[in-house]
Amino acid sequence: MLQLYHKRPSADIVRALSPLHTSGPVELNGGGRVIEFELPPVNPEEYLEEAELLGTAGMIFRVKSIDNVVLPEEVRAKRRDESWQAFDVTSAVRKRKSQTLKFLIKGRVRGPPEGPILLLSYSKPKKRRIRSTQEDSEEPPTAPWLDARRRRKNPCRKRPLYVDFSTINYDDWIVAPPGYDAYQCMGKCFFPFPDHLSPTKHAIVQALVQSALQGNEGAGKNVGKVCCVPTRLAPTSLLYLDASGTLTYQYGYEDMVVVECGCR
């Protein structure tokens, strides 16, 4: 799985499942051992692209699905390298009717971390960013008492922020990376706002009201200043343990990196 993190797969999410149970030698269909996996619940926002049973090269010679829905069938090795080989079991995983799936394996079966794992690869629908009606191109109202030509110090913008997961105890469940560049939004929002800060109409009105009431101590205290906040976020890649303890690689772990800052 660490190799998956450092070399991005084509899938959006990859989950690695260890066997729930491994039997002793059996005489079923020519002999071997039965391994059983507990599969994660179906997520309607994910589509199973591929399922592979991975084993150490030279250890597993034959794999058969013995699920009560899929007739026993032999699964041929799909690909291999010097250290491992993969068997395509996508059909068996897709056709299952329960959360468990069993395979009959002929060969030498070891326990973790050298034992077989079930690798599930998923894709997610691409999300389109819909522009808010508050973010249209209307010209903001102007205020004669505000000087747009003055240089502003400490304006709202994206600034560096590196997050070390061990500092916030996230290293308990995030395997890789040890940290990442999250960035942050800092600075003041001065009116009139530059176009790149994409202010909403509400932010413009709030800035006008706050400026108009600056001399009125009573009313002015009730109006907050417009804030510098993230307006667009991007995903990052994580290798982590999910709530069930399953080792999961997710290419698009959403809303983790600041891309743009604005005034809201």
JSON list of N, CA, C and O in Angstrom, two decimals, residues 192-233:
[
{"chain": "A", "resi": 192, "resn": "PRO", "atom": "N", "xyz": [-12.61, 48.94, -1.21]},
{"chain": "A", "resi": 192, "resn": "PRO", "atom": "CA", "xyz": [-13.21, 47.94, -2.11]},
{"chain": "A", "resi": 192, "resn": "PRO", "atom": "C", "xyz": [-12.31, 46.73, -2.31]},
{"chain": "A", "resi": 192, "resn": "PRO", "atom": "O", "xyz": [-11.09, 46.86, -2.34]},
{"chain": "A", "resi": 193, "resn": "PHE", "atom": "N", "xyz": [-12.93, 45.57, -2.44]},
{"chain": "A", "resi": 193, "resn": "PHE", "atom": "CA", "xyz": [-12.20, 44.32, -2.52]},
{"chain": "A", "resi": 193, "resn": "PHE", "atom": "C", "xyz": [-11.64, 44.11, -3.93]},
{"chain": "A", "resi": 193, "resn": "PHE", "atom": "O", "xyz": [-12.34, 44.33, -4.91]},
{"chain": "A", "resi": 194, "resn": "PRO", "atom": "N", "xyz": [-10.41, 43.64, -4.03]},
{"chain": "A", "resi": 194, "resn": "PRO", "atom": "CA", "xyz": [-9.88, 43.25, -5.34]},
{"chain": "A", "resi": 194, "resn": "PRO", "atom": "C", "xyz": [-10.70, 42.10, -5.94]},
{"chain": "A", "resi": 194, "resn": "PRO", "atom": "O", "xyz": [-11.28, 41.30, -5.20]},
{"chain": "A", "resi": 195, "resn": "ASP", "atom": "N", "xyz": [-10.71, 42.00, -7.26]},
{"chain": "A", "resi": 195, "resn": "ASP", "atom": "CA", "xyz": [-11.52, 40.96, -7.91]},
{"chain": "A", "resi": 195, "resn": "ASP", "atom": "C", "xyz": [-11.09, 39.56, -7.51]},
{"chain": "A", "resi": 195, "resn": "ASP", "atom": "O", "xyz": [-11.94, 38.65, -7.42]},
{"chain": "A", "resi": 196, "resn": "HIS", "atom": "N", "xyz": [-9.80, 39.34, -7.28]},
{"chain": "A", "resi": 196, "resn": "HIS", "atom": "CA", "xyz": [-9.33, 37.98, -7.00]},
{"chain": "A", "resi": 196, "resn": "HIS", "atom": "C", "xyz": [-9.80, 37.47, -5.65]},
{"chain": "A", "resi": 196, "resn": "HIS", "atom": "O", "xyz": [-9.71, 36.27, -5.37]},
{"chain": "A", "resi": 197, "resn": "LEU", "atom": "N", "xyz": [-10.33, 38.34, -4.78]},
{"chain": "A", "resi": 197, "resn": "LEU", "atom": "CA", "xyz": [-10.86, 37.90, -3.49]},
{"chain": "A", "resi": 197, "resn": "LEU", "atom": "C", "xyz": [-12.32, 37.48, -3.58]},
{"chain": "A", "resi": 197, "resn": "LEU", "atom": "O", "xyz": [-12.91, 37.07, -2.58]},
{"chain": "A", "resi": 198, "resn": "SER", "atom": "N", "xyz": [-12.91, 37.59, -4.75]},
{"chain": "A", "resi": 198, "resn": "SER", "atom": "CA", "xyz": [-14.28, 37.13, -5.05]},
{"chain": "A", "resi": 198, "resn": "SER", "atom": "C", "xyz": [-15.26, 37.36, -3.90]},
{"chain": "A", "resi": 198, "resn": "SER", "atom": "O", "xyz": [-15.83, 36.40, -3.37]},
{"chain": "A", "resi": 199, "resn": "PRO", "atom": "N", "xyz": [-15.47, 38.60, -3.50]},
{"chain": "A", "resi": 199, "resn": "PRO", "atom": "CA", "xyz": [-16.38, 38.85, -2.37]},
{"chain": "A", "resi": 199, "resn": "PRO", "atom": "C", "xyz": [-17.83, 38.57, -2.75]},
{"chain": "A", "resi": 199, "resn": "PRO", "atom": "O", "xyz": [-18.23, 38.74, -3.90]},
{"chain": "A", "resi": 200, "resn": "THR", "atom": "N", "xyz": [-18.60, 38.10, -1.79]},
{"chain": "A", "resi": 200, "resn": "THR", "atom": "CA", "xyz": [-20.04, 37.94, -2.00]},
{"chain": "A", "resi": 200, "resn": "THR", "atom": "C", "xyz": [-20.73, 39.29, -1.81]},
{"chain": "A", "resi": 200, "resn": "THR", "atom": "O", "xyz": [-20.17, 40.23, -1.25]},
{"chain": "A", "resi": 201, "resn": "LYS", "atom": "N", "xyz": [-21.97, 39.36, -2.27]},
{"chain": "A", "resi": 201, "resn": "LYS", "atom": "CA", "xyz": [-22.75, 40.59, -2.05]},
{"chain": "A", "resi": 201, "resn": "LYS", "atom": "C", "xyz": [-22.90, 40.88, -0.56]},
{"chain": "A", "resi": 201, "resn": "LYS", "atom": "O", "xyz": [-22.86, 42.02, -0.12]},
{"chain": "A", "resi": 202, "resn": "HIS", "atom": "N", "xyz": [-23.09, 39.80, 0.22]},
{"chain": "A", "resi": 202, "resn": "HIS", "atom": "CA", "xyz": [-23.24, 39.98, 1.66]},
{"chain": "A", "resi": 202, "resn": "HIS", "atom": "C", "xyz": [-21.98, 40.59, 2.26]},
{"chain": "A", "resi": 202, "resn": "HIS", "atom": "O", "xyz": [-22.06, 41.49, 3.13]},
{"chain": "A", "resi": 203, "resn": "ALA", "atom": "N", "xyz": [-20.80, 40.13, 1.81]},
{"chain": "A", "resi": 203, "resn": "ALA", "atom": "CA", "xyz": [-19.55, 40.68, 2.33]},
{"chain": "A", "resi": 203, "resn": "ALA", "atom": "C", "xyz": [-19.41, 42.16, 1.98]},
{"chain": "A", "resi": 203, "resn": "ALA", "atom": "O", "xyz": [-18.94, 42.97, 2.79]},
{"chain": "A", "resi": 204, "resn": "ILE", "atom": "N", "xyz": [-19.82, 42.52, 0.76]},
{"chain": "A", "resi": 204, "resn": "ILE", "atom": "CA", "xyz": [-19.75, 43.93, 0.34]},
{"chain": "A", "resi": 204, "resn": "ILE", "atom": "C", "xyz": [-20.66, 44.79, 1.20]},
{"chain": "A", "resi": 204, "resn": "ILE", "atom": "O", "xyz": [-20.26, 45.85, 1.71]},
{"chain": "A", "resi": 205, "resn": "VAL", "atom": "N", "xyz": [-21.89, 44.34, 1.39]},
{"chain": "A", "resi": 205, "resn": "VAL", "atom": "CA", "xyz": [-22.85, 45.11, 2.20]},
{"chain": "A", "resi": 205, "resn": "VAL", "atom": "C", "xyz": [-22.37, 45.20, 3.65]},
{"chain": "A", "resi": 205, "resn": "VAL", "atom": "O", "xyz": [-22.45, 46.26, 4.28]},
{"chain": "A", "resi": 206, "resn": "GLN", "atom": "N", "xyz": [-21.86, 44.10, 4.18]},
{"chain": "A", "resi": 206, "resn": "GLN", "atom": "CA", "xyz": [-21.38, 44.10, 5.57]},
{"chain": "A", "resi": 206, "resn": "GLN", "atom": "C", "xyz": [-20.22, 45.09, 5.73]},
{"chain": "A", "resi": 206, "resn": "GLN", "atom": "O", "xyz": [-20.14, 45.80, 6.74]},
{"chain": "A", "resi": 207, "resn": "ALA", "atom": "N", "xyz": [-19.31, 45.12, 4.74]},
{"chain": "A", "resi": 207, "resn": "ALA", "atom": "CA", "xyz": [-18.19, 46.06, 4.81]},
{"chain": "A", "resi": 207, "resn": "ALA", "atom": "C", "xyz": [-18.67, 47.51, 4.77]},
{"chain": "A", "resi": 207, "resn": "ALA", "atom": "O", "xyz": [-18.15, 48.37, 5.49]},
{"chain": "A", "resi": 208, "resn": "LEU", "atom": "N", "xyz": [-19.68, 47.79, 3.95]},
{"chain": "A", "resi": 208, "resn": "LEU", "atom": "CA", "xyz": [-20.23, 49.15, 3.86]},
{"chain": "A", "resi": 208, "resn": "LEU", "atom": "C", "xyz": [-20.89, 49.57, 5.18]},
{"chain": "A", "resi": 208, "resn": "LEU", "atom": "O", "xyz": [-20.70, 50.68, 5.67]},
{"chain": "A", "resi": 209, "resn": "VAL", "atom": "N", "xyz": [-21.67, 48.65, 5.76]},
{"chain": "A", "resi": 209, "resn": "VAL", "atom": "CA", "xyz": [-22.35, 48.95, 7.02]},
{"chain": "A", "resi": 209, "resn": "VAL", "atom": "C", "xyz": [-21.33, 49.15, 8.13]},
{"chain": "A", "resi": 209, "resn": "VAL", "atom": "O", "xyz": [-21.44, 50.08, 8.94]},
{"chain": "A", "resi": 210, "resn": "GLN", "atom": "N", "xyz": [-20.34, 48.28, 8.18]},
{"chain": "A", "resi": 210, "resn": "GLN", "atom": "CA", "xyz": [-19.32, 48.38, 9.23]},
{"chain": "A", "resi": 210, "resn": "GLN", "atom": "C", "xyz": [-18.54, 49.69, 9.13]},
{"chain": "A", "resi": 210, "resn": "GLN", "atom": "O", "xyz": [-18.25, 50.33, 10.14]},
{"chain": "A", "resi": 211, "resn": "SER", "atom": "N", "xyz": [-18.25, 50.13, 7.90]},
{"chain": "A", "resi": 211, "resn": "SER", "atom": "CA", "xyz": [-17.54, 51.40, 7.70]},
{"chain": "A", "resi": 211, "resn": "SER", "atom": "C", "xyz": [-18.42, 52.59, 8.07]},
{"chain": "A", "resi": 211, "resn": "SER", "atom": "O", "xyz": [-17.96, 53.56, 8.66]},
{"chain": "A", "resi": 212, "resn": "ALA", "atom": "N", "xyz": [-19.70, 52.51, 7.71]},
{"chain": "A", "resi": 212, "resn": "ALA", "atom": "CA", "xyz": [-20.62, 53.61, 7.98]},
{"chain": "A", "resi": 212, "resn": "ALA", "atom": "C", "xyz": [-20.86, 53.83, 9.46]},
{"chain": "A", "resi": 212, "resn": "ALA", "atom": "O", "xyz": [-21.13, 54.94, 9.91]},
{"chain": "A", "resi": 213, "resn": "LEU", "atom": "N", "xyz": [-20.73, 52.73, 10.25]},
{"chain": "A", "resi": 213, "resn": "LEU", "atom": "CA", "xyz": [-21.03, 52.82, 11.67]},
{"chain": "A", "resi": 213, "resn": "LEU", "atom": "C", "xyz": [-19.77, 52.91, 12.53]},
{"chain": "A", "resi": 213, "resn": "LEU", "atom": "O", "xyz": [-19.85, 52.72, 13.76]},
{"chain": "A", "resi": 214, "resn": "GLN", "atom": "N", "xyz": [-18.63, 53.16, 11.92]},
{"chain": "A", "resi": 214, "resn": "GLN", "atom": "CA", "xyz": [-17.39, 53.20, 12.69]},
{"chain": "A", "resi": 214, "resn": "GLN", "atom": "C", "xyz": [-17.43, 54.26, 13.80]},
{"chain": "A", "resi": 214, "resn": "GLN", "atom": "O", "xyz": [-16.88, 54.06, 14.87]},
{"chain": "A", "resi": 215, "resn": "GLY", "atom": "N", "xyz": [-18.05, 55.39, 13.54]},
{"chain": "A", "resi": 215, "resn": "GLY", "atom": "CA", "xyz": [-18.10, 56.43, 14.55]},
{"chain": "A", "resi": 215, "resn": "GLY", "atom": "C", "xyz": [-19.16, 56.21, 15.61]},
{"chain": "A", "resi": 215, "resn": "GLY", "atom": "O", "xyz": [-19.18, 56.91, 16.63]},
{"chain": "A", "resi": 216, "resn": "ASN", "atom": "N", "xyz": [-20.06, 55.27, 15.38]},
{"chain": "A", "resi": 216, "resn": "ASN", "atom": "CA", "xyz": [-21.14, 54.98, 16.32]},
{"chain": "A", "resi": 216, "resn": "ASN", "atom": "C", "xyz": [-20.74, 53.78, 17.17]},
{"chain": "A", "resi": 216, "resn": "ASN", "atom": "O", "xyz": [-20.85, 52.64, 16.75]},
{"chain": "A", "resi": 217, "resn": "GLU", "atom": "N", "xyz": [-20.25, 54.05, 18.39]},
{"chain": "A", "resi": 217, "resn": "GLU", "atom": "CA", "xyz": [-19.71, 52.98, 19.22]},
{"chain": "A", "resi": 217, "resn": "GLU", "atom": "C", "xyz": [-20.75, 51.92, 19.56]},
{"chain": "A", "resi": 217, "resn": "GLU", "atom": "O", "xyz": [-20.46, 50.72, 19.56]},
{"chain": "A", "resi": 218, "resn": "GLY", "atom": "N", "xyz": [-21.97, 52.33, 19.81]},
{"chain": "A", "resi": 218, "resn": "GLY", "atom": "CA", "xyz": [-22.99, 51.36, 20.19]},
{"chain": "A", "resi": 218, "resn": "GLY", "atom": "C", "xyz": [-23.36, 50.43, 19.05]},
{"chain": "A", "resi": 218, "resn": "GLY", "atom": "O", "xyz": [-23.30, 49.21, 19.17]},
{"chain": "A", "resi": 219, "resn": "ALA", "atom": "N", "xyz": [-23.75, 51.02, 17.92]},
{"chain": "A", "resi": 219, "resn": "ALA", "atom": "CA", "xyz": [-24.19, 50.20, 16.78]},
{"chain": "A", "resi": 219, "resn": "ALA", "atom": "C", "xyz": [-23.01, 49.52, 16.10]},
{"chain": "A", "resi": 219, "resn": "ALA", "atom": "O", "xyz": [-23.15, 48.41, 15.58]},
{"chain": "A", "resi": 220, "resn": "GLY", "atom": "N", "xyz": [-21.85, 50.18, 16.06]},
{"chain": "A", "resi": 220, "resn": "GLY", "atom": "CA", "xyz": [-20.70, 49.62, 15.36]},
{"chain": "A", "resi": 220, "resn": "GLY", "atom": "C", "xyz": [-20.19, 48.32, 15.95]},
{"chain": "A", "resi": 220, "resn": "GLY", "atom": "O", "xyz": [-19.64, 47.48, 15.25]},
{"chain": "A", "resi": 221, "resn": "LYS", "atom": "N", "xyz": [-20.37, 48.14, 17.27]},
{"chain": "A", "resi": 221, "resn": "LYS", "atom": "CA", "xyz": [-19.91, 46.91, 17.92]},
{"chain": "A", "resi": 221, "resn": "LYS", "atom": "C", "xyz": [-20.71, 45.69, 17.49]},
{"chain": "A", "resi": 221, "resn": "LYS", "atom": "O", "xyz": [-20.26, 44.56, 17.66]},
{"chain": "A", "resi": 222, "resn": "ASN", "atom": "N", "xyz": [-21.90, 45.89, 16.97]},
{"chain": "A", "resi": 222, "resn": "ASN", "atom": "CA", "xyz": [-22.76, 44.78, 16.59]},
{"chain": "A", "resi": 222, "resn": "ASN", "atom": "C", "xyz": [-22.50, 44.28, 15.17]},
{"chain": "A", "resi": 222, "resn": "ASN", "atom": "O", "xyz": [-23.14, 43.32, 14.72]},
{"chain": "A", "resi": 223, "resn": "VAL", "atom": "N", "xyz": [-21.61, 44.93, 14.44]},
{"chain": "A", "resi": 223, "resn": "VAL", "atom": "CA", "xyz": [-21.33, 44.55, 13.06]},
{"chain": "A", "resi": 223, "resn": "VAL", "atom": "C", "xyz": [-19.89, 44.07, 12.97]},
{"chain": "A", "resi": 223, "resn": "VAL", "atom": "O", "xyz": [-18.95, 44.84, 13.23]},
{"chain": "A", "resi": 224, "resn": "GLY", "atom": "N", "xyz": [-19.70, 42.82, 12.65]},
{"chain": "A", "resi": 224, "resn": "GLY", "atom": "CA", "xyz": [-18.36, 42.26, 12.54]},
{"chain": "A", "resi": 224, "resn": "GLY", "atom": "C", "xyz": [-17.66, 42.63, 11.25]},
{"chain": "A", "resi": 224, "resn": "GLY", "atom": "O", "xyz": [-18.31, 43.03, 10.27]},
{"chain": "A", "resi": 225, "resn": "LYS", "atom": "N", "xyz": [-16.36, 42.49, 11.25]},
{"chain": "A", "resi": 225, "resn": "LYS", "atom": "CA", "xyz": [-15.59, 42.76, 10.05]},
{"chain": "A", "resi": 225, "resn": "LYS", "atom": "C", "xyz": [-15.64, 41.56, 9.11]},
{"chain": "A", "resi": 225, "resn": "LYS", "atom": "O", "xyz": [-15.80, 40.42, 9.53]},
{"chain": "A", "resi": 226, "resn": "VAL", "atom": "N", "xyz": [-15.51, 41.85, 7.82]},
{"chain": "A", "resi": 226, "resn": "VAL", "atom": "CA", "xyz": [-15.47, 40.78, 6.83]},
{"chain": "A", "resi": 226, "resn": "VAL", "atom": "C", "xyz": [-14.18, 39.97, 7.04]},
{"chain": "A", "resi": 226, "resn": "VAL", "atom": "O", "xyz": [-13.12, 40.54, 7.33]},
{"chain": "A", "resi": 227, "resn": "CYS", "atom": "N", "xyz": [-14.28, 38.65, 6.93]},
{"chain": "A", "resi": 227, "resn": "CYS", "atom": "CA", "xyz": [-13.17, 37.78, 7.27]},
{"chain": "A", "resi": 227, "resn": "CYS", "atom": "C", "xyz": [-12.48, 37.21, 6.03]},
{"chain": "A", "resi": 227, "resn": "CYS", "atom": "O", "xyz": [-13.10, 36.99, 4.99]},
{"chain": "A", "resi": 228, "resn": "CYS", "atom": "N", "xyz": [-11.20, 36.93, 6.18]},
{"chain": "A", "resi": 228, "resn": "CYS", "atom": "CA", "xyz": [-10.38, 36.30, 5.15]},
{"chain": "A", "resi": 228, "resn": "CYS", "atom": "C", "xyz": [-10.45, 34.79, 5.35]},
{"chain": "A", "resi": 228, "resn": "CYS", "atom": "O", "xyz": [-9.98, 34.27, 6.37]},
{"chain": "A", "resi": 229, "resn": "VAL", "atom": "N", "xyz": [-11.07, 34.09, 4.41]},
{"chain": "A", "resi": 229, "resn": "VAL", "atom": "CA", "xyz": [-11.32, 32.66, 4.57]},
{"chain": "A", "resi": 229, "resn": "VAL", "atom": "C", "xyz": [-11.02, 31.92, 3.26]},
{"chain": "A", "resi": 229, "resn": "VAL", "atom": "O", "xyz": [-10.97, 32.54, 2.18]},
{"chain": "A", "resi": 230, "resn": "PRO", "atom": "N", "xyz": [-10.84, 30.59, 3.32]},
{"chain": "A", "resi": 230, "resn": "PRO", "atom": "CA", "xyz": [-10.68, 29.81, 2.09]},
{"chain": "A", "resi": 230, "resn": "PRO", "atom": "C", "xyz": [-11.97, 29.83, 1.26]},
{"chain": "A", "resi": 230, "resn": "PRO", "atom": "O", "xyz": [-13.06, 29.65, 1.80]},
{"chain": "A", "resi": 231, "resn": "THR", "atom": "N", "xyz": [-11.83, 30.09, -0.03]},
{"chain": "A", "resi": 231, "resn": "THR", "atom": "CA", "xyz": [-12.98, 30.06, -0.93]},
{"chain": "A", "resi": 231, "resn": "THR", "atom": "C", "xyz": [-12.92, 28.89, -1.90]},
{"chain": "A", "resi": 231, "resn": "THR", "atom": "O", "xyz": [-13.90, 28.56, -2.54]},
{"chain": "A", "resi": 232, "resn": "ARG", "atom": "N", "xyz": [-11.74, 28.27, -2.02]},
{"chain": "A", "resi": 232, "resn": "ARG", "atom": "CA", "xyz": [-11.62, 27.06, -2.85]},
{"chain": "A", "resi": 232, "resn": "ARG", "atom": "C", "xyz": [-10.58, 26.16, -2.22]},
{"chain": "A", "resi": 232, "resn": "ARG", "atom": "O", "xyz": [-9.49, 26.60, -1.88]},
{"chain": "A", "resi": 233, "resn": "LEU", "atom": "N", "xyz": [-10.96, 24.90, -2.06]},
{"chain": "A", "resi": 233, "resn": "LEU", "atom": "CA", "xyz": [-10.09, 23.91, -1.44]},
{"chain": "A", "resi": 233, "resn": "LEU", "atom": "C", "xyz": [-9.84, 22.76, -2.42]},
{"chain": "A", "resi": 233, "resn": "LEU", "atom": "O", "xyz": [-10.67, 22.47, -3.28]}
]
